[in-house]
mmCIF file of C-alpha atoms in Angstrom:
data_model
loop_
_atom_site.group_PDB
_atom_site.id
_atom_site.type_symbol
_atom_site.label_atom_id
_atom_site.label_comp_id
_atom_site.label_asym_id
_atom_site.label_seq_id
_atom_site.Cartn_x
_atom_site.Cartn_y
_atom_site.Cartn_z
ATOM 1 C CA GLU G 1 -108.897 -50.274 2.499
ATOM 2 C CA TYR G 2 -105.855 -52.772 1.307
ATOM 3 C CA ASN G 3 -104.751 -55.389 2.784
ATOM 4 C CA ILE G 4 -100.606 -56.610 1.740
ATOM 5 C CA VAL G 5 -98.275 -58.308 3.736
ATOM 6 C CA GLY G 6 -94.670 -58.150 2.736
ATOM 7 C CA ILE G 7 -91.482 -58.050 4.374
ATOM 8 C CA ILE G 8 -88.832 -55.276 4.037
ATOM 9 C CA ASP G 9 -85.450 -55.835 3.785
ATOM 10 C CA TYR G 10 -82.637 -54.016 3.705
ATOM 11 C CA SER G 11 -79.891 -54.739 1.247
ATOM 12 C CA TYR G 12 -78.333 -53.234 -1.646
ATOM 13 C CA GLU G 13 -78.005 -49.872 0.177
ATOM 14 C CA GLN G 14 -82.196 -49.178 0.197
ATOM 15 C CA PHE G 15 -84.973 -50.475 1.725
ATOM 16 C CA LYS G 16 -86.992 -52.972 -0.490
ATOM 17 C CA LEU G 17 -90.579 -54.320 0.287
ATOM 18 C CA GLU G 18 -91.232 -58.016 -0.789
ATOM 19 C CA PRO G 19 -94.264 -59.613 -1.096
ATOM 20 C CA ARG G 20 -94.910 -62.931 1.150
ATOM 21 C CA PHE G 21 -97.456 -63.904 -1.633
ATOM 22 C CA GLU G 22 -100.064 -63.030 -3.949
ATOM 23 C CA VAL G 23 -102.863 -61.130 -2.556
ATOM 24 C CA ASP G 24 -105.808 -59.936 -4.402
ATOM 25 C CA ILE G 25 -105.934 -56.009 -3.624
ATOM 26 C CA GLU G 26 -109.745 -55.544 -5.030
ATOM 27 C CA THR G 27 -111.175 -53.618 -2.695
ATOM 28 C CA LYS G 28 -114.783 -54.757 -3.385
ATOM 29 C CA PRO G 29 -116.143 -57.216 -5.633
ATOM 30 C CA THR G 30 -118.500 -56.742 -8.457
ATOM 31 C CA LYS G 31 -122.129 -57.027 -8.177
ATOM 32 C CA PRO G 32 -123.618 -59.768 -9.713
ATOM 33 C CA VAL G 33 -124.976 -58.713 -13.413
ATOM 34 C CA ASN G 34 -128.178 -60.151 -15.254
ATOM 35 C CA VAL G 35 -129.419 -61.797 -12.290
ATOM 36 C CA GLU G 36 -132.294 -64.293 -13.746
ATOM 37 C CA ILE G 37 -135.271 -65.991 -11.955
ATOM 38 C CA GLU G 38 -136.414 -69.463 -13.102
ATOM 39 C CA ILE G 39 -139.744 -71.358 -11.663
ATOM 40 C CA LEU G 40 -138.340 -75.125 -11.217
ATOM 41 C CA PRO G 41 -140.761 -78.325 -12.136
ATOM 42 C CA ASP G 42 -140.217 -78.940 -7.962
ATOM 43 C CA PRO G 43 -143.016 -77.303 -6.239
ATOM 44 C CA ASN G 44 -141.804 -74.324 -4.388
ATOM 45 C CA GLN G 45 -138.420 -73.832 -6.017
ATOM 46 C CA VAL G 46 -136.779 -71.277 -7.562
ATOM 47 C CA LYS G 47 -133.399 -70.783 -9.425
ATOM 48 C CA LEU G 48 -131.710 -67.708 -9.467
ATOM 49 C CA ALA G 49 -128.549 -66.819 -11.837
ATOM 50 C CA TRP G 50 -126.470 -64.842 -12.725
ATOM 51 C CA LEU G 51 -123.128 -64.299 -15.112
ATOM 52 C CA ASN G 52 -120.165 -63.130 -12.792
ATOM 53 C CA GLU G 53 -118.858 -65.750 -10.771
ATOM 54 C CA GLY G 54 -116.161 -65.735 -8.304
ATOM 55 C CA TYR G 55 -116.797 -64.267 -5.287
ATOM 56 C CA THR G 56 -119.155 -65.132 -2.081
ATOM 57 C CA TYR G 57 -122.635 -65.031 -2.413
ATOM 58 C CA LYS G 58 -125.635 -63.821 -0.525
ATOM 59 C CA ILE G 59 -128.790 -64.149 -1.040
ATOM 60 C CA TYR G 60 -131.789 -62.253 0.838
ATOM 61 C CA SER G 61 -135.422 -62.669 0.652
ATOM 62 C CA ASN G 62 -138.432 -60.501 1.458
ATOM 63 C CA ASP G 63 -142.439 -60.383 0.797
ATOM 64 C CA ASP G 64 -141.845 -57.438 0.618
ATOM 65 C CA PRO G 65 -139.656 -55.205 -2.163
ATOM 66 C CA ASP G 66 -140.166 -51.633 -0.908
ATOM 67 C CA ILE G 67 -138.297 -52.249 2.327
ATOM 68 C CA ASP G 68 -134.573 -51.274 2.520
ATOM 69 C CA PHE G 69 -131.799 -53.482 2.377
ATOM 70 C CA PRO G 70 -130.373 -54.283 4.322
ATOM 71 C CA ASP G 71 -133.168 -54.547 6.969
ATOM 72 C CA GLU G 72 -134.196 -57.355 9.423
ATOM 73 C CA SER G 73 -136.920 -58.220 7.570
ATOM 74 C CA TRP G 74 -134.654 -59.015 5.123
ATOM 75 C CA ILE G 75 -134.045 -63.276 5.400
ATOM 76 C CA PHE G 76 -131.074 -64.886 4.778
ATOM 77 C CA GLU G 77 -131.657 -67.613 2.400
ATOM 78 C CA THR G 78 -128.219 -69.380 1.202
ATOM 79 C CA SER G 79 -124.058 -68.433 0.223
ATOM 80 C CA VAL G 80 -122.530 -70.205 -1.540
ATOM 81 C CA GLN G 81 -119.170 -69.757 -3.529
ATOM 82 C CA ASN G 82 -117.755 -69.502 -6.998
ATOM 83 C CA LEU G 83 -120.781 -70.041 -8.568
ATOM 84 C CA GLY G 84 -122.757 -67.815 -10.429
ATOM 85 C CA GLU G 85 -126.254 -69.705 -9.375
ATOM 86 C CA ALA G 86 -128.253 -71.014 -6.537
ATOM 87 C CA THR G 87 -131.761 -72.904 -5.809
ATOM 88 C CA ILE G 88 -134.447 -71.338 -2.679
ATOM 89 C CA SER G 89 -136.879 -72.760 -1.597
ATOM 90 C CA MET G 90 -139.597 -70.853 -1.893
ATOM 91 C CA SER G 91 -142.820 -70.202 1.126
ATOM 92 C CA GLY G 92 -145.735 -67.765 0.033
ATOM 93 C CA ASN G 93 -147.254 -66.479 -2.808
ATOM 94 C CA LYS G 94 -144.721 -64.386 -3.755
ATOM 95 C CA LYS G 95 -140.837 -63.115 -2.782
ATOM 96 C CA PHE G 96 -138.028 -60.752 -4.001
ATOM 97 C CA PHE G 97 -134.784 -62.088 -3.624
ATOM 98 C CA ILE G 98 -131.352 -59.126 -3.565
ATOM 99 C CA VAL G 99 -128.051 -61.219 -4.316
ATOM 100 C CA VAL G 100 -125.346 -59.653 -2.242
ATOM 101 C CA ALA G 101 -121.635 -59.992 -3.510
ATOM 102 C CA GLU G 102 -118.768 -60.419 -0.738
ATOM 103 C CA ASN G 103 -115.013 -61.214 -1.184
#
């Protein structure tokens, strides 16, 4: 699905499309690659980092990695824009994370 805005103008005996502004017509952002987890010295915090940037990323966590995503048991942790990293507070002995890219 594309969202292009333009003006139809009649000139030179033909119709032409004149875009009003530049629009990125990429339909889906690229998924995060090379996601790494670092346990920080600050108790109960981890840092998630990935290579590609430039989108909004939402990070979800769950205690059970076998539950399909999306599912209501996945907890929304945070959202970051145009960054390739996020720091998350931890609770419990283990957590599993999913990083989702959005337009």
